CSV table of C-alpha atoms in Angstrom, one decimal:
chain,number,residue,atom,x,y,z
A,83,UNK,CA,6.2,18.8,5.7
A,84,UNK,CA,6.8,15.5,8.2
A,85,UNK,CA,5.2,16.7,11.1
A,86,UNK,CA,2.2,14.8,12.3
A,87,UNK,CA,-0.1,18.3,11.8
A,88,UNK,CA,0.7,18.1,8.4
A,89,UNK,CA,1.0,14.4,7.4
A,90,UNK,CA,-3.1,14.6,8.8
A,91,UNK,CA,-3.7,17.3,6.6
A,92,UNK,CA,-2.7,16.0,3.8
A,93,UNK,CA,-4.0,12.4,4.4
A,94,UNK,CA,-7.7,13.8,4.7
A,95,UNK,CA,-6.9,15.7,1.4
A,96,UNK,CA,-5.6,12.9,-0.4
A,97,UNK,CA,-8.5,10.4,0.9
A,98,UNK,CA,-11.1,13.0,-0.3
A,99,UNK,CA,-9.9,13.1,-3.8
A,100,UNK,CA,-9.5,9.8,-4.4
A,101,UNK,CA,-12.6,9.1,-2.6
A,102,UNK,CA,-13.9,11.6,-5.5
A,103,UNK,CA,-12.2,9.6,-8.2
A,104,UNK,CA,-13.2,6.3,-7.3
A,105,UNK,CA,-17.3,7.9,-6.9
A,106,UNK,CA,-16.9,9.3,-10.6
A,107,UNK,CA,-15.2,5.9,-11.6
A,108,UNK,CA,-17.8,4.0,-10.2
A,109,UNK,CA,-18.3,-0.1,-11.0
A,110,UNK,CA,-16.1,-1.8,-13.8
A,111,UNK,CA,-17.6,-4.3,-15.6
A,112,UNK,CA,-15.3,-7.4,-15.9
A,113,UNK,CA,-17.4,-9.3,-18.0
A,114,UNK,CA,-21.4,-10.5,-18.5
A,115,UNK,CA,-22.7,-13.6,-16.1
A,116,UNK,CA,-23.3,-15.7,-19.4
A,117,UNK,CA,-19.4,-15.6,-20.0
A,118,UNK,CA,-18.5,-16.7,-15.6
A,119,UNK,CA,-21.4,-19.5,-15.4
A,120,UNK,CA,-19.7,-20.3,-12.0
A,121,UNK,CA,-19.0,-16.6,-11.0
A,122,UNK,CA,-16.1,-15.4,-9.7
A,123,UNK,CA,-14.3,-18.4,-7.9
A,124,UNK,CA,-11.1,-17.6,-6.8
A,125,UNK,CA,-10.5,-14.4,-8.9
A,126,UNK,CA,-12.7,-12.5,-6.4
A,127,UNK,CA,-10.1,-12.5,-4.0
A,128,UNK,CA,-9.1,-9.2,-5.7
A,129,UNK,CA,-5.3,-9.9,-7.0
A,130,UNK,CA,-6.5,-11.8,-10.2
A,131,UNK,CA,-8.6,-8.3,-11.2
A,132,UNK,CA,-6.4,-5.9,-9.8
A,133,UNK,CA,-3.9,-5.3,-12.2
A,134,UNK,CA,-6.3,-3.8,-14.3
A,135,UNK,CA,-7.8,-2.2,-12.2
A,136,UNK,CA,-4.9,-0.3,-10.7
A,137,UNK,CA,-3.8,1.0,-14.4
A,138,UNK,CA,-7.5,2.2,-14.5
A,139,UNK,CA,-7.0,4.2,-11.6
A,140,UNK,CA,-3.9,5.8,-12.5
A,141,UNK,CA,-5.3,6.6,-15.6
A,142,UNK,CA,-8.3,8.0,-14.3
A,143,UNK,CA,-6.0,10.3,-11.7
A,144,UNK,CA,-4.0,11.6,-14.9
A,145,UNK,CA,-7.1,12.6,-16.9
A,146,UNK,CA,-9.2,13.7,-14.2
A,147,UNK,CA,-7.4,14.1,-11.1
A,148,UNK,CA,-7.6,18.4,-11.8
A,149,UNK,CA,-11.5,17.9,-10.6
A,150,UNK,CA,-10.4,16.9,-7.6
A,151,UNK,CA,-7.7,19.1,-6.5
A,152,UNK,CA,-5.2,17.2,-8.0
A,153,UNK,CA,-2.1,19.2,-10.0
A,154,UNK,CA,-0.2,16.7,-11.5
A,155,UNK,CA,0.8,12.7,-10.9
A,156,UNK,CA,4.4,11.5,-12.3
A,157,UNK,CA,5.0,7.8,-12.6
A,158,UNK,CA,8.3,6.5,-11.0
A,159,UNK,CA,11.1,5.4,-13.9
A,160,UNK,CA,10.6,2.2,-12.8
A,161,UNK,CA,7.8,-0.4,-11.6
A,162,UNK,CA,9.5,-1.7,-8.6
A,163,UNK,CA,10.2,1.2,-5.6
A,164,UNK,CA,8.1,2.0,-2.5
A,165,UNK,CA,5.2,3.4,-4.4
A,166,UNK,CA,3.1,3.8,-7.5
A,167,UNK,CA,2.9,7.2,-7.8
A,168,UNK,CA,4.0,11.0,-7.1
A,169,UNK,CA,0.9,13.7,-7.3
A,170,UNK,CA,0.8,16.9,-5.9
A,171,UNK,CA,-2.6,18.6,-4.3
A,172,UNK,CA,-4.0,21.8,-4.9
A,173,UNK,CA,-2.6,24.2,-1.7
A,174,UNK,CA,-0.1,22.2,-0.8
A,175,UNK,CA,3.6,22.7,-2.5
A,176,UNK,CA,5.6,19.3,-2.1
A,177,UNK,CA,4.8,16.5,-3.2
A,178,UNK,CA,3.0,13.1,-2.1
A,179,UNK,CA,4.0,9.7,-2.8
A,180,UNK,CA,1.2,7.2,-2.8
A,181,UNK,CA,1.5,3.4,-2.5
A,182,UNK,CA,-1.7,2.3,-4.2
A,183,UNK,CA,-3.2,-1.4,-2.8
A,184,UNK,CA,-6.5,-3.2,-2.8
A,185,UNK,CA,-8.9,-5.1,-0.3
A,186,UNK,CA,-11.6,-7.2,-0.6
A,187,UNK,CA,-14.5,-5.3,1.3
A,188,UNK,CA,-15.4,-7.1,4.4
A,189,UNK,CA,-12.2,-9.7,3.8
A,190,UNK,CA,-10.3,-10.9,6.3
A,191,UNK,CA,-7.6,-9.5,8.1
A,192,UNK,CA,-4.2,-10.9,7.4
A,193,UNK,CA,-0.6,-9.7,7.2
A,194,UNK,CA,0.5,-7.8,4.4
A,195,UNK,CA,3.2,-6.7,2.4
A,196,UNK,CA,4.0,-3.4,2.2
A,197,UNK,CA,7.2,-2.2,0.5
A,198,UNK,CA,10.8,-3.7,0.6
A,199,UNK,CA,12.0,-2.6,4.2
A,200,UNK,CA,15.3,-1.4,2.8
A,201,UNK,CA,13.5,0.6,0.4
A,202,UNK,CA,11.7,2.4,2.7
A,203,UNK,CA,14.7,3.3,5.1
A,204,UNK,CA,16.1,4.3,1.0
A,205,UNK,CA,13.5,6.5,0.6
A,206,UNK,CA,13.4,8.5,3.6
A,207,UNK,CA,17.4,8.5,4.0
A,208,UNK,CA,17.4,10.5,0.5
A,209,UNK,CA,14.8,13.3,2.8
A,210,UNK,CA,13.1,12.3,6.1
A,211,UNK,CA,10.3,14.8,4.9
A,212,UNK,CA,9.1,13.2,2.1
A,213,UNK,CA,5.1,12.1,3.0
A,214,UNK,CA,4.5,8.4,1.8
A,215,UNK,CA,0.9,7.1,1.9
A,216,UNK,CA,-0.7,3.4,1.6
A,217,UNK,CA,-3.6,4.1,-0.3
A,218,UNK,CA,-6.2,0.8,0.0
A,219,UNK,CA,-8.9,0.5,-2.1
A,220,UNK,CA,-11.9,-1.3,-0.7
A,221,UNK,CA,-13.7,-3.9,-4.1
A,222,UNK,CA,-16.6,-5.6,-3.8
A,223,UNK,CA,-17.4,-8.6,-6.3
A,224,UNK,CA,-20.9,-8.1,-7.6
A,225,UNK,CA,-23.4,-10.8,-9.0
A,226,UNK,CA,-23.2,-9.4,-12.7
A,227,UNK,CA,-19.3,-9.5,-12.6
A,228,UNK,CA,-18.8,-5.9,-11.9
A,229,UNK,CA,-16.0,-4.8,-9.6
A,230,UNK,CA,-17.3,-1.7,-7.3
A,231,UNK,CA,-14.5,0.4,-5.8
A,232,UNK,CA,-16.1,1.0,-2.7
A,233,UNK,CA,-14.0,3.1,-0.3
A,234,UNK,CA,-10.3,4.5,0.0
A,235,UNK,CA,-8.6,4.5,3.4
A,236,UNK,CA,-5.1,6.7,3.1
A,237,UNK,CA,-2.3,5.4,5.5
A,238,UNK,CA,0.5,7.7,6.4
A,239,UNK,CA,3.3,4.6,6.1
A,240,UNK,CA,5.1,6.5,9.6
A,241,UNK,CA,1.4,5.5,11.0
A,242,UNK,CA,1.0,1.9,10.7
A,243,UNK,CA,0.5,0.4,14.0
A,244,UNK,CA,2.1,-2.3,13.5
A,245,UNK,CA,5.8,-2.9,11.8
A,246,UNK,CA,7.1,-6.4,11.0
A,247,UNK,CA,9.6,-7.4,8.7
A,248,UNK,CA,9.4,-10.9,7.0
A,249,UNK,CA,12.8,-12.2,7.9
A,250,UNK,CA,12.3,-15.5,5.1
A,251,UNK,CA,10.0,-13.2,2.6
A,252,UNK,CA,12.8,-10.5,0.8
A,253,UNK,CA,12.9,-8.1,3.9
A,254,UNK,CA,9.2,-7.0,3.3
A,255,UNK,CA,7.7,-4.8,5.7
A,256,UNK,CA,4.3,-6.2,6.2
A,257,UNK,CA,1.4,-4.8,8.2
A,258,UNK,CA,-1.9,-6.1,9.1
A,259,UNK,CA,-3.8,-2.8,10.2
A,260,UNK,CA,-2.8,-0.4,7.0
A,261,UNK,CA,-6.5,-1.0,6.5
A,262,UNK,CA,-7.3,0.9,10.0
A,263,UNK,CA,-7.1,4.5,10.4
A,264,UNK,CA,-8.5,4.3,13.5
A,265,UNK,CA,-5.5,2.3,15.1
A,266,UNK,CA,-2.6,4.7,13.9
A,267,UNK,CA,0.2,4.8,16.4
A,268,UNK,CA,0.5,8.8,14.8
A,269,UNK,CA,4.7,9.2,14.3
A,270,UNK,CA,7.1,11.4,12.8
A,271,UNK,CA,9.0,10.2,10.3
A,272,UNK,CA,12.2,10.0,12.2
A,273,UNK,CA,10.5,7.8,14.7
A,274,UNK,CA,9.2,5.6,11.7
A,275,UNK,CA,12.8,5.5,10.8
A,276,UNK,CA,14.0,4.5,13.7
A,277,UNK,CA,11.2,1.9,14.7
A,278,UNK,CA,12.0,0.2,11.2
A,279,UNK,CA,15.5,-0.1,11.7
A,280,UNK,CA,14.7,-1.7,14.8
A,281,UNK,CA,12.1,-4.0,13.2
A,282,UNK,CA,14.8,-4.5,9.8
A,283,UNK,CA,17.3,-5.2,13.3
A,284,UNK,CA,15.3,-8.0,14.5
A,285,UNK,CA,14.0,-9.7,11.1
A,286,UNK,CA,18.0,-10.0,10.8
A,287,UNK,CA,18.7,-11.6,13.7
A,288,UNK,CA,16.0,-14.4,13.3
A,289,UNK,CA,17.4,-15.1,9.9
A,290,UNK,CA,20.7,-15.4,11.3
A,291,UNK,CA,19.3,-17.9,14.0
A,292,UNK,CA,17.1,-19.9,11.5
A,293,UNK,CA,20.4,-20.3,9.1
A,294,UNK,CA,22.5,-21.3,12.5
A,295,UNK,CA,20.1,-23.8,13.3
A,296,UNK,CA,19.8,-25.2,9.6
A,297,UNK,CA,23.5,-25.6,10.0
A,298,UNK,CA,24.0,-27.4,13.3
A,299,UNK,CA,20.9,-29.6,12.0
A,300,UNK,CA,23.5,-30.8,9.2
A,301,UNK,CA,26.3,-31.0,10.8
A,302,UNK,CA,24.5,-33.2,13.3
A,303,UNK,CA,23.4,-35.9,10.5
A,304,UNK,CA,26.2,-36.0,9.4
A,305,UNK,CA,27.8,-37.6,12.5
């Protein structure tokens, strides 16, 4: 894999099944209106759910991602790393690494983070042909306290249009258009590489000019 012909495949293959999954899942009842008599507040923002909601999913992939053209997921050894999960689709021999997030349907649009930005150039330094996804599922908070998982948009991570790295947040890459397929700058994964070294370049430098001017500021009190 890595080329762009591919990397579309399987996106569209990937967004299909867990398009599927998510249909067969269907809503999740959090609790009963009589239990939230002030509704959701600030836990429908999606984070304060999520967590649960994301083990659902994964379990749901490993018992019954087969209906869905799904041969096998494999956890990663540990919970921090650049995604969430390994699965392989029927017809396709190498695997797919997913980065599983969520969205607020209809939310707006901020800025992101995706994955450590040294992690990333990690990942595709041990093989530049290794196909990461951002997988975003799209919740909507429903009067009864259900959670609906309404959509999936798949990601290629080489895609996103746009490639910042948070110089004063731990060297995330963030992105503020992983949501929209439709405004995928389409890359290889050697020119993802490259444009994130560049961006990991830059996030450097402003650090090193923020903690310069820091420094002069004290010195300057001081006299």
């Amino acid at each position: 894999m890595g080329d762009v012909k591919n990397t579309e495949q399987v996106r569209s293959r990937l967004e299909f099944a867990l398009r599927s999954l998510i249909k067969k899942i269907d809503n999740v009842q959090i609790g009963r209106p009589e239990q939230f008599p002030f509704g959701w507040r600030s836990a429908g923002k999606g984070r304060s759910v999520w967590r649960i909601l994301e083990e659902l999913i994964t379990q749901n992939l490993q018992a019954f991602g087969n209906e869905f053209g799904i041969t096998s997921i494999k956890m990663p050894n540990g919970e921090v790393g650049v995604y969430d999960f390994e699965i392989r689709l029927d017809g396709f021999s190498t695997p797919m690494f997913v980065n599983i997030k969520s969205a607020v349907e209809g939310g707006r649009t901020n800025k992101d983070d995706i994955s450590k930005a040294l992690g990333l150039l990690k990942f595709y330094e041990e093989d530049i042909n290794r196909e990461l996804f951002v997988a975003t599922i799209l919740l909507r908070f429903n009067n009864d306290m259900s959670v609906s998982l309404v959509d999936v948009i798949v990601m290629p991570t080489a895609w996103l249009p746009d490639l910042y790295v948070n110089p004063s947040n731990n060297g995330n890459l963030q992105s503020s258009q992983y949501k929209k397929i439709e405004n995928a700058i389409v890359r290889t994964n050697v020119d993802f590489f490259h444009a994130l070294r560049i961006a990991i370049d830059t996030a450097n430098i402003k650090k090193s000019n923020k903690l310069l001017g820091e420094d002069l500021r004290k010195r300057s009190s001081i006299f």
